[in-house]
Amino acid sequence: MSHLGFEDDDTAGGELRALMLAVDVPASGADLHRAITAGRRARRRSALTGATAGVAVLAAVGTFVAFGPMRAGPSRVEGPPASAAPVPSPSGGASASAGPLPALSSRPLTDAKGAVVTCRSTALALPAGAVDGFTTSIDPTGRLVGGHAGNGSRTPVIWRDGRPEVVPGVTGQVQDVASDGTAVGFSGDEDAKGWLVRGGKVTVLALPPGYRTATPAAVNASGVAVGLVGTGQGAFDGVPARWSADGTVHLLTIPAGIGRPELGSDAQDIADDGTVVGTANGVAMRWSPDGTPHPLAVAVSGNSNSRAQSIAGRYAFGVENGAAVRWDLQTGQAVVLRQSGAFSSRGGTPGGRAIVSSDGSVPSVLVAEGGAAVALEGPNRETGSLTGMSLDGRIIAGNLTSGATNQAVTWTCGA
């Protein structure tokens, strides 16, 4: 699930463990990149700068302004600013429809005919010279898996039917891949530069004035990408952004007065119709195709910190207060998929099945609509993280870690 921001992959495991002690590591890929950056800064100074608050004020203005890609010359504004009308936090609103807190069922997962579903892991091959690999995403068909391979530096990779292909013309890592092979990713670390590769053409993702980092998280079938842009002045100074296929950037609205700015904001996934999910100041959010923000319901009582990380059909999937959550975008209901040992849900199907990554204390799982589950482990029962699932629920991408070495894997599930 993690989009690591390391220049030296050989030391990734050790540094990540050390940095986890310095910051609260969030549950999403783009955010983990920011958290790692925060940990490095925490080693060099005792407190972050005050820039985060400034960016939060800018975002609360509700701008939905577009800036041209860097290759296209001067920035340009496309369309009027979006409304910045205050949207109440769902934590206390009557519209927040929270579901029960079910324990993970011990029932086996079965298919439509009642046959027990099992999932088999397969290690993904590495490009020549690489010593480890890391998946970050999977396309809707399950044929393409995005990520990176490393041997002292990161190489962006797409695994096509299990075979690695290095993405030409860019460095860094693939964050997401569409079914036609369009890929988005970023190069660098503290000064992340976002890119989109489509049909062999590289487009540098534009930055609004005053911003220095671009970290895309997802791309849809039309080549529209989402993620965040940042000033580079604070750990969680990002503003959710959407890029058109030509690289033009649009800042998404953060509703005035919502959440807590110190919890961060970003866009995590985009559907083919343009619906975006993510978080705004720690409140799980859905943005309509026209950019209108809609807070999602609270699933776990208390001081909420939630993030929608994936969208499939009527459902969004993500995390709230350490619990994996599924939101029904039609009814507004939020249901906890798993609480004990859960880390996040990075994907699901239009029917409501979901993958739930663990914190390492228990196996990650594929969870059916009714709570039945199947464990997703390595050949020696290793636990791992999950980064995405095909829309039919048959292919799941993830990672198994042994010491400082990471193994990119997929699971094939069926009866």
Coordinates of N, CA and C in Angstrom, one line a residue, residues 117-345:
V117 N -13.5 -20.2 -1.3 CA -12.5 -19.4 -2.1 C -11.1 -19.5 -1.4
T118 N -10.1 -19.7 -2.2 CA -8.7 -19.7 -1.6 C -8.0 -18.7 -2.5
C119 N -6.9 -18.2 -1.9 CA -6.0 -17.2 -2.6 C -4.6 -17.7 -2.6
R120 N -4.0 -17.7 -3.8 CA -2.6 -18.2 -4.0 C -1.7 -17.1 -4.4
S121 N -0.6 -16.9 -3.6 CA 0.4 -15.8 -3.9 C 1.4 -16.2 -5.0
T122 N 1.8 -15.3 -5.8 CA 2.8 -15.4 -6.8 C 3.8 -14.3 -6.7
A123 N 5.0 -14.6 -6.6 CA 6.1 -13.5 -6.6 C 6.2 -13.0 -8.0
L124 N 6.3 -11.6 -8.0 CA 6.5 -11.0 -9.3 C 8.0 -10.9 -9.7
A125 N 8.3 -11.2 -10.9 CA 9.7 -11.1 -11.4 C 10.2 -9.7 -11.3
L126 N 11.5 -9.6 -11.2 CA 12.1 -8.3 -11.2 C 12.9 -8.0 -12.5
P127 N 13.0 -6.7 -12.8 CA 13.8 -6.3 -14.0 C 15.3 -6.7 -13.7
A128 N 16.1 -6.8 -14.7 CA 17.5 -7.1 -14.6 C 18.2 -6.1 -13.7
G129 N 18.9 -6.6 -12.7 CA 19.7 -5.8 -11.8 C 19.0 -5.4 -10.6
A130 N 17.7 -5.6 -10.5 CA 17.0 -5.2 -9.3 C 17.1 -6.3 -8.2
V131 N 17.0 -5.8 -7.0 CA 17.1 -6.8 -5.9 C 15.8 -6.9 -5.1
D132 N 14.9 -6.0 -5.2 CA 13.6 -6.1 -4.6 C 12.6 -5.3 -5.4
G133 N 11.3 -5.5 -5.1 CA 10.3 -4.8 -5.8 C 9.1 -4.4 -4.9
F134 N 8.3 -3.5 -5.3 CA 7.3 -3.0 -4.5 C 6.1 -2.6 -5.3
T135 N 4.9 -3.2 -5.0 CA 3.7 -2.8 -5.8 C 3.0 -1.6 -5.1
T136 N 2.4 -0.8 -5.9 CA 1.6 0.3 -5.3 C 0.2 0.3 -5.8
S137 N -0.2 -0.5 -6.8 CA -1.5 -0.4 -7.5 C -1.7 -1.5 -8.4
I138 N -3.0 -1.6 -8.9 CA -3.3 -2.6 -9.9 C -4.4 -2.0 -10.8
D139 N -4.5 -2.4 -12.0 CA -5.5 -1.8 -12.9 C -6.8 -2.6 -12.7
P140 N -7.9 -2.0 -13.2 CA -9.2 -2.7 -13.0 C -9.3 -4.1 -13.5
T141 N -8.5 -4.5 -14.6 CA -8.6 -5.8 -15.1 C -7.8 -6.8 -14.3
G142 N -6.8 -6.3 -13.6 CA -5.9 -7.2 -12.8 C -4.7 -7.6 -13.7
R143 N -4.6 -7.2 -14.9 CA -3.4 -7.6 -15.8 C -2.2 -6.7 -15.5
L144 N -2.4 -5.5 -15.1 CA -1.3 -4.6 -14.9 C -1.1 -4.2 -13.5
V145 N 0.1 -4.3 -13.0 CA 0.4 -3.9 -11.6 C 1.5 -2.9 -11.6
G146 N 1.3 -1.8 -10.9 CA 2.2 -0.7 -10.9 C 3.1 -0.7 -9.6
G147 N 4.3 -0.1 -9.7 CA 5.1 -0.1 -8.5 C 6.5 0.4 -8.9
H148 N 7.5 -0.2 -8.2 CA 8.9 0.1 -8.5 C 9.8 -1.0 -8.1
A149 N 11.0 -1.1 -8.7 CA 12.0 -2.0 -8.3 C 13.2 -1.3 -8.0
G150 N 14.1 -1.9 -7.2 CA 15.3 -1.1 -6.7 C 16.5 -1.9 -6.6
N151 N 17.6 -1.2 -6.7 CA 19.0 -1.7 -6.3 C 19.8 -0.5 -6.1
G152 N 19.5 0.3 -5.0 CA 20.2 1.5 -4.7 C 19.4 2.7 -5.2
S153 N 18.5 2.6 -6.1 CA 17.6 3.6 -6.6 C 16.4 3.0 -7.1
R154 N 15.3 3.8 -7.3 CA 14.0 3.3 -7.7 C 13.9 3.4 -9.2
T155 N 13.3 2.3 -9.7 CA 13.0 2.2 -11.2 C 11.5 2.0 -11.3
P156 N 10.8 2.9 -12.0 CA 9.3 2.7 -12.2 C 9.0 1.5 -13.0
V157 N 8.1 0.6 -12.6 CA 7.8 -0.6 -13.2 C 6.3 -0.8 -13.3
I158 N 5.9 -1.4 -14.5 CA 4.6 -2.0 -14.6 C 4.8 -3.5 -14.9
W159 N 4.1 -4.3 -14.1 CA 4.1 -5.7 -14.4 C 2.9 -6.0 -15.2
R160 N 3.2 -6.5 -16.4 CA 2.1 -6.9 -17.4 C 2.0 -8.4 -17.4
D161 N 0.9 -8.9 -16.9 CA 0.7 -10.4 -16.8 C 1.8 -11.0 -16.1
G162 N 2.3 -10.3 -15.1 CA 3.4 -10.9 -14.2 C 4.8 -10.6 -14.7
R163 N 5.0 -10.0 -15.9 CA 6.3 -9.7 -16.4 C 6.6 -8.2 -16.3
P164 N 7.8 -7.9 -15.7 CA 8.2 -6.5 -15.4 C 8.5 -5.7 -16.7
E165 N 8.0 -4.5 -16.8 CA 8.4 -3.6 -17.9 C 8.8 -2.3 -17.2
V166 N 10.0 -1.8 -17.5 CA 10.4 -0.5 -17.0 C 9.7 0.6 -17.8
V167 N 9.2 1.6 -17.1 CA 8.5 2.7 -17.7 C 9.5 3.6 -18.3
P168 N 9.6 3.9 -19.6 CA 10.6 4.7 -20.2 C 10.4 6.2 -19.9
G169 N 11.5 6.9 -19.9 CA 11.4 8.4 -19.9 C 11.2 9.0 -18.5
V170 N 11.1 8.2 -17.5 CA 10.9 8.8 -16.1 C 11.7 8.0 -15.1
T171 N 11.8 8.5 -13.9 CA 12.4 7.8 -12.8 C 11.5 7.8 -11.6
G172 N 11.8 7.1 -10.6 CA 11.0 7.1 -9.4 C 10.1 5.9 -9.3
Q173 N 8.8 6.1 -9.2 CA 7.9 5.0 -9.0 C 6.5 5.2 -9.6
V174 N 5.9 4.2 -10.0 CA 4.5 4.2 -10.5 C 3.6 4.2 -9.3
Q175 N 2.7 5.2 -9.3 CA 1.7 5.2 -8.2 C 0.4 4.5 -8.6
D176 N 0.0 4.6 -9.9 CA -1.2 3.9 -10.4 C -1.1 3.7 -11.8
V177 N -1.8 2.7 -12.3 CA -1.8 2.4 -13.7 C -3.2 2.1 -14.2
A178 N -3.6 2.6 -15.4 CA -4.9 2.4 -16.0 C -4.9 1.2 -16.9
S179 N -6.0 0.7 -17.3 CA -6.1 -0.5 -18.1 C -5.4 -0.4 -19.5
D180 N -5.3 0.8 -20.0 CA -4.6 1.0 -21.3 C -3.1 1.2 -21.1
G181 N -2.6 1.1 -19.9 CA -1.2 1.3 -19.6 C -0.7 2.7 -19.2
T182 N -1.7 3.6 -19.2 CA -1.4 5.0 -18.7 C -0.9 4.9 -17.3
A183 N 0.2 5.5 -16.9 CA 0.8 5.4 -15.6 C 1.0 6.8 -15.0
V184 N 0.8 7.0 -13.7 CA 1.2 8.2 -13.0 C 2.1 7.8 -11.9
G185 N 3.0 8.7 -11.6 CA 4.0 8.5 -10.5 C 4.7 9.8 -10.2
F186 N 5.8 9.6 -9.4 CA 6.6 10.8 -9.1 C 8.1 10.4 -9.0
S187 N 8.9 11.4 -9.2 CA 10.4 11.2 -9.0 C 10.8 12.1 -7.9
G188 N 11.8 11.7 -7.2 CA 12.3 12.5 -6.1 C 11.6 12.1 -4.8
D189 N 12.0 12.9 -3.7 CA 11.5 12.6 -2.4 C 10.9 13.9 -1.8
E190 N 11.7 14.7 -1.1 CA 11.2 15.9 -0.6 C 10.7 16.9 -1.6
D191 N 11.3 16.8 -2.8 CA 10.8 17.7 -3.9 C 10.2 16.8 -5.0
A192 N 9.2 16.1 -4.6 CA 8.6 15.1 -5.6 C 8.0 15.8 -6.8
K193 N 8.3 15.3 -8.0 CA 7.8 15.8 -9.2 C 6.9 14.8 -9.9
G194 N 5.7 15.1 -10.1 CA 4.7 14.2 -10.6 C 4.8 14.1 -12.1
W195 N 4.5 12.9 -12.7 CA 4.5 12.7 -14.1 C 3.3 11.7 -14.5
L196 N 3.0 11.8 -15.8 CA 2.0 10.9 -16.4 C 2.6 10.4 -17.7
V197 N 2.5 9.1 -17.9 CA 3.0 8.5 -19.2 C 1.9 7.9 -19.9
R198 N 1.6 8.3 -21.1 CA 0.4 7.8 -21.8 C 0.8 7.6 -23.3
G199 N 0.7 6.4 -23.8 CA 1.1 6.2 -25.2 C 2.5 6.5 -25.5
G200 N 3.4 6.3 -24.5 CA 4.8 6.6 -24.7 C 5.2 8.1 -24.5
K201 N 4.2 8.9 -24.3 CA 4.5 10.4 -24.1 C 4.5 10.7 -22.6
V202 N 5.5 11.4 -22.2 CA 5.7 11.9 -20.8 C 5.1 13.3 -20.6
T203 N 4.2 13.5 -19.7 CA 3.7 14.8 -19.3 C 4.1 15.1 -17.9
V204 N 4.8 16.2 -17.6 CA 5.1 16.6 -16.3 C 3.8 17.3 -15.7
L205 N 3.4 16.8 -14.5 CA 2.2 17.4 -13.9 C 2.5 18.8 -13.3
A206 N 1.6 19.7 -13.7 CA 1.8 21.1 -13.3 C 1.7 21.3 -11.8
L207 N 2.3 22.4 -11.4 CA 2.2 22.9 -10.0 C 1.6 24.3 -10.0
P208 N 0.7 24.5 -9.1 CA 0.2 25.9 -8.9 C 1.3 26.8 -8.4
P209 N 1.2 28.1 -8.6 CA 2.2 29.0 -8.1 C 2.3 28.8 -6.6
G210 N 3.6 28.8 -6.1 CA 3.8 28.7 -4.6 C 4.0 27.2 -4.2
Y211 N 3.7 26.3 -5.0 CA 3.8 24.9 -4.6 C 5.1 24.3 -5.3
R212 N 5.7 23.3 -4.6 CA 6.9 22.7 -5.2 C 6.9 21.2 -5.3
T213 N 5.9 20.5 -4.8 CA 5.8 19.0 -4.9 C 4.5 18.6 -5.5
A214 N 4.5 17.6 -6.3 CA 3.3 17.0 -6.8 C 3.4 15.4 -6.7
T215 N 2.4 14.9 -6.0 CA 2.4 13.4 -5.7 C 1.1 12.9 -6.2
P216 N 1.0 12.4 -7.4 CA -0.3 11.8 -7.9 C -0.5 10.4 -7.2
A217 N -1.8 10.1 -7.0 CA -2.1 8.8 -6.4 C -2.8 7.9 -7.2
A218 N -3.6 8.4 -8.2 CA -4.4 7.5 -9.0 C -4.7 8.2 -10.4
V219 N -5.1 7.3 -11.4 CA -5.4 7.8 -12.7 C -6.6 7.0 -13.2
N220 N -7.5 7.6 -13.9 CA -8.7 6.9 -14.5 C -8.5 6.6 -16.0
A221 N -9.5 6.0 -16.6 CA -9.4 5.5 -18.0 C -9.3 6.7 -18.9
S222 N -9.7 7.9 -18.5 CA -9.5 9.1 -19.4 C -8.2 9.8 -19.2
G223 N -7.3 9.2 -18.4 CA -6.0 9.9 -18.1 C -6.1 11.0 -17.2
V224 N -7.2 11.2 -16.4 CA -7.3 12.2 -15.4 C -6.7 11.6 -14.1
A225 N -5.8 12.4 -13.5 CA -5.1 11.9 -12.3 C -5.5 12.8 -11.1
V226 N -5.4 12.2 -9.9 CA -5.6 12.9 -8.6 C -4.5 12.6 -7.7
G227 N -4.3 13.5 -6.7 CA -3.3 13.3 -5.7 C -3.2 14.6 -4.8
L228 N -2.0 15.1 -4.6 CA -1.9 16.3 -3.8 C -0.7 17.1 -4.3
V229 N -0.7 18.4 -4.0 CA 0.4 19.3 -4.2 C 0.8 19.9 -2.9
G230 N 2.1 20.2 -2.7 CA 2.5 20.7 -1.4 C 3.5 21.8 -1.6
T231 N 3.7 22.6 -0.5 CA 4.7 23.7 -0.6 C 6.0 23.2 -0.2
G232 N 6.1 22.0 0.5 CA 7.4 21.5 0.9 C 7.8 22.1 2.3
Q233 N 6.9 22.8 2.9 CA 7.3 23.5 4.1 C 6.8 22.8 5.4
G234 N 6.0 21.8 5.3 CA 5.5 21.0 6.4 C 5.2 19.6 6.0
A235 N 5.0 18.8 7.0 CA 4.8 17.3 6.7 C 3.5 17.1 6.1
F236 N 2.4 17.8 6.5 CA 1.1 17.5 6.0 C 0.5 18.8 5.4
D237 N 1.2 19.5 4.5 CA 0.8 20.7 4.0 C 0.1 20.6 2.6
G238 N -0.2 19.3 2.3 CA -0.8 19.1 1.0 C -2.2 19.6 0.8
V239 N -2.5 19.9 -0.5 CA -3.8 20.3 -0.9 C -4.3 19.3 -2.0
P240 N -5.5 18.7 -1.9 CA -5.9 17.7 -2.9 C -6.0 18.4 -4.3
A241 N -5.5 17.6 -5.3 CA -5.5 18.2 -6.6 C -5.9 17.1 -7.6
R242 N -6.4 17.7 -8.8 CA -6.7 16.8 -9.9 C -6.0 17.4 -11.2
W243 N -5.5 16.5 -12.0 CA -4.8 16.9 -13.2 C -5.5 16.3 -14.4
S244 N -5.8 17.2 -15.4 CA -6.3 16.8 -16.6 C -5.3 15.9 -17.4
A245 N -5.7 15.3 -18.4 CA -4.8 14.4 -19.2 C -3.6 15.2 -19.8
D246 N -3.8 16.5 -20.0 CA -2.7 17.3 -20.5 C -1.8 17.9 -19.4
G247 N -2.0 17.5 -18.2 CA -1.2 17.9 -17.1 C -1.6 19.1 -16.3
T248 N -2.7 19.8 -16.8 CA -3.3 20.9 -16.1 C -3.7 20.5 -14.7
V249 N -3.4 21.4 -13.7 CA -3.8 21.0 -12.3 C -5.0 21.9 -11.9
H250 N -5.8 21.2 -11.1 CA -7.0 21.9 -10.5 C -6.9 21.6 -9.0
L251 N -7.0 22.6 -8.2 CA -7.1 22.4 -6.7 C -8.5 22.1 -6.3
L252 N -8.7 21.0 -5.6 CA -10.0 20.6 -5.1 C -10.4 21.4 -3.9
T253 N -11.7 21.6 -3.7 CA -12.1 22.4 -2.5 C -12.0 21.6 -1.2
I254 N -11.5 22.3 -0.2 CA -11.5 21.8 1.2 C -12.6 22.7 1.8
P255 N -13.7 22.1 2.3 CA -14.8 22.9 2.9 C -14.3 23.7 4.1
A256 N -14.7 24.9 4.1 CA -14.4 25.8 5.2 C -14.8 25.3 6.6
G257 N -13.9 25.2 7.6 CA -14.3 24.9 8.9 C -14.3 23.4 9.2
I258 N -14.0 22.6 8.2 CA -14.1 21.1 8.4 C -12.8 20.5 9.0
G259 N -13.0 19.6 9.9 CA -11.9 18.8 10.4 C -10.8 19.5 11.1
R260 N -9.6 18.9 11.1 CA -8.4 19.5 11.7 C -7.3 19.6 10.6
P261 N -6.8 20.8 10.3 CA -5.8 20.9 9.2 C -4.5 20.1 9.5
E262 N -4.2 19.8 10.7 CA -3.0 19.1 11.0 C -3.1 17.6 10.6
L263 N -4.3 17.1 10.3 CA -4.5 15.8 9.9 C -4.2 15.6 8.4
G264 N -4.1 16.7 7.6 CA -3.8 16.6 6.2 C -5.0 16.4 5.3
S265 N -4.7 16.7 4.0 CA -5.8 16.6 3.0 C -5.1 16.0 1.7
D266 N -5.8 15.2 1.0 CA -5.4 14.7 -0.3 C -6.5 14.0 -1.0
A267 N -6.2 13.8 -2.3 CA -7.1 13.0 -3.1 C -6.5 11.6 -3.4
Q268 N -7.2 10.5 -3.2 CA -6.6 9.2 -3.2 C -7.0 8.4 -4.4
D269 N -8.2 8.6 -5.0 CA -8.6 7.7 -6.1 C -9.7 8.5 -6.9
I270 N -9.8 8.1 -8.2 CA -10.8 8.7 -9.1 C -11.4 7.7 -9.9
A271 N -12.8 7.7 -10.0 CA -13.5 6.8 -10.8 C -13.6 7.3 -12.3
D272 N -14.0 6.5 -13.2 CA -14.0 6.8 -14.6 C -15.0 8.0 -14.9
D273 N -16.0 8.2 -14.0 CA -16.9 9.3 -14.2 C -16.4 10.6 -13.6
G274 N -15.2 10.6 -13.0 CA -14.6 11.8 -12.4 C -14.9 12.0 -10.9
T275 N -15.6 11.1 -10.3 CA -15.8 11.2 -8.8 C -14.5 10.9 -8.2
V276 N -14.1 11.7 -7.2 CA -12.8 11.6 -6.5 C -13.1 11.3 -5.0
V277 N -12.3 10.5 -4.4 CA -12.3 10.3 -2.9 C -11.0 10.6 -2.3
G278 N -11.0 10.9 -1.0 CA -9.8 11.2 -0.3 C -10.1 11.7 1.1
T279 N -9.4 12.8 1.5 CA -9.7 13.3 2.9 C -9.5 14.8 2.8
A280 N -10.2 15.5 3.7 CA -10.1 17.0 3.8 C -9.9 17.2 5.3
N281 N -8.7 17.6 5.7 CA -8.4 17.9 7.1 C -8.8 16.7 8.0
G282 N -8.5 15.5 7.6 CA -8.8 14.3 8.3 C -10.3 13.8 8.3
V283 N -11.1 14.3 7.4 CA -12.5 13.9 7.2 C -12.6 13.2 5.8
A284 N -13.0 12.0 5.8 CA -13.1 11.2 4.6 C -14.1 12.0 3.7
M285 N -13.7 12.1 2.4 CA -14.4 13.0 1.5 C -14.7 12.4 0.1
R286 N -15.8 12.8 -0.5 CA -16.1 12.5 -1.9 C -16.3 13.8 -2.6
W287 N -15.6 14.0 -3.7 CA -15.8 15.1 -4.6 C -16.6 14.7 -5.8
S288 N -17.7 15.3 -6.1 CA -18.4 15.1 -7.3 C -17.6 15.4 -8.5
P289 N -17.9 14.9 -9.7 CA -17.2 15.3 -10.9 C -17.0 16.8 -11.1
D290 N -18.0 17.6 -10.7 CA -17.8 19.0 -10.8 C -17.0 19.7 -9.7
G291 N -16.5 18.9 -8.8 CA -15.6 19.4 -7.8 C -16.3 19.7 -6.4
T292 N -17.6 19.5 -6.3 CA -18.3 19.7 -5.1 C -17.9 18.7 -4.0
P293 N -17.5 19.1 -2.8 CA -17.1 18.2 -1.8 C -18.3 17.7 -1.0
H294 N -18.2 16.4 -0.5 CA -19.2 15.8 0.3 C -18.6 15.0 1.4
P295 N -18.7 15.4 2.7 CA -18.1 14.6 3.7 C -18.8 13.2 3.8
L296 N -18.0 12.2 4.1 CA -18.5 10.9 4.3 C -18.9 10.6 5.8
A297 N -19.7 9.6 6.0 CA -20.2 9.4 7.3 C -19.1 8.9 8.3
V298 N -19.3 9.0 9.5 CA -18.5 8.5 10.6 C -18.8 7.1 10.9
A299 N -17.9 6.2 10.9 CA -18.1 4.8 11.3 C -17.8 4.5 12.7
V300 N -16.8 5.1 13.2 CA -16.3 4.8 14.6 C -16.5 6.1 15.4
S301 N -17.1 6.0 16.6 CA -17.4 7.1 17.4 C -16.1 7.6 18.0
G302 N -16.1 8.9 18.4 CA -14.9 9.5 19.0 C -14.3 10.6 18.1
N303 N -13.1 10.9 18.4 CA -12.4 12.0 17.6 C -11.9 11.4 16.3
S304 N -12.7 11.7 15.2 CA -12.5 10.9 14.0 C -11.3 11.4 13.2
N305 N -10.6 10.5 12.6 CA -9.6 10.8 11.6 C -9.8 9.7 10.5
S306 N -10.3 10.1 9.4 CA -10.7 9.2 8.3 C -10.2 9.6 7.0
R307 N -10.1 8.6 6.1 CA -9.6 8.8 4.8 C -10.2 7.7 3.8
A308 N -10.9 8.2 2.8 CA -11.3 7.3 1.7 C -10.2 7.1 0.8
Q309 N -9.8 5.8 0.5 CA -8.6 5.5 -0.3 C -8.9 4.9 -1.6
S310 N -10.1 4.4 -1.9 CA -10.4 3.7 -3.1 C -11.9 3.8 -3.4
I311 N -12.2 3.7 -4.7 CA -13.6 3.8 -5.1 C -13.9 2.7 -6.1
A312 N -15.0 2.0 -6.0 CA -15.4 1.0 -6.9 C -17.0 1.0 -7.0
G313 N -17.6 1.4 -8.1 CA -19.0 1.5 -8.1 C -19.6 2.4 -7.1
R314 N -20.5 1.9 -6.3 CA -21.2 2.7 -5.3 C -20.5 2.8 -4.0
Y315 N -19.3 2.1 -3.9 CA -18.6 2.0 -2.6 C -17.3 2.7 -2.6
A316 N -16.9 3.3 -1.5 CA -15.6 3.8 -1.2 C -15.0 3.0 -0.1
F317 N -13.7 2.8 -0.1 CA -13.0 2.0 0.9 C -11.9 2.8 1.5
G318 N -11.6 2.6 2.8 CA -10.6 3.4 3.5 C -10.4 3.0 4.9
V319 N -10.0 4.1 5.7 CA -9.7 3.8 7.1 C -10.2 5.0 7.9
E320 N -10.6 4.6 9.2 CA -11.0 5.6 10.1 C -10.6 5.1 11.5
N321 N -9.8 6.0 12.2 CA -9.3 5.7 13.5 C -8.8 4.3 13.7
G322 N -8.0 3.8 12.7 CA -7.4 2.5 12.7 C -8.3 1.4 12.3
A323 N -9.5 1.6 11.9 CA -10.4 0.6 11.4 C -10.6 0.7 9.9
A324 N -10.6 -0.5 9.3 CA -10.9 -0.5 7.8 C -12.4 -0.3 7.6
V325 N -12.8 0.6 6.7 CA -14.1 1.0 6.6 C -14.6 0.9 5.1
R326 N -15.9 0.6 4.9 CA -16.5 0.7 3.6 C -17.7 1.7 3.7
W327 N -17.7 2.6 2.7 CA -18.8 3.6 2.7 C -19.7 3.3 1.5
D328 N -21.0 3.3 1.7 CA -21.9 3.2 0.6 C -22.3 4.6 0.1
L329 N -21.8 5.0 -1.0 CA -22.0 6.4 -1.5 C -23.4 6.7 -1.9
Q330 N -24.3 5.7 -2.0 CA -25.7 5.9 -2.4 C -26.5 6.1 -1.1
T331 N -26.3 5.3 -0.1 CA -27.1 5.3 1.1 C -26.5 6.2 2.2
G332 N -25.1 6.4 2.1 CA -24.4 7.2 3.1 C -23.9 6.4 4.3
Q333 N -24.2 5.1 4.3 CA -23.9 4.2 5.4 C -22.4 3.9 5.4
A334 N -21.8 3.9 6.6 CA -20.4 3.5 6.8 C -20.4 2.3 7.6
V335 N -19.6 1.3 7.2 CA -19.5 0.0 7.9 C -18.1 -0.3 8.2
V336 N -17.8 -0.7 9.4 CA -16.4 -1.2 9.8 C -16.2 -2.6 9.3
L337 N -15.2 -2.8 8.4 CA -14.9 -4.1 7.9 C -14.1 -4.9 8.9
R338 N -13.2 -4.2 9.5 CA -12.3 -4.9 10.5 C -11.7 -3.8 11.4
Q339 N -11.5 -4.2 12.6 CA -11.0 -3.2 13.6 C -9.7 -3.7 14.2
S340 N -9.7 -4.8 14.9 CA -8.5 -5.3 15.5 C -7.5 -5.8 14.5
G341 N -6.3 -5.1 14.6 CA -5.2 -5.5 13.7 C -5.3 -4.9 12.3
A342 N -6.3 -4.1 12.1 CA -6.4 -3.5 10.7 C -5.6 -2.3 10.5
F343 N -5.2 -2.0 9.3 CA -4.5 -0.8 9.0 C -5.2 0.0 8.0
S344 N -5.8 -0.5 6.9 CA -6.6 0.2 6.0 C -7.2 -0.7 5.0
S345 N -8.2 -0.2 4.2 CA -8.7 -0.9 3.0 C -8.4 -0.1 1.8

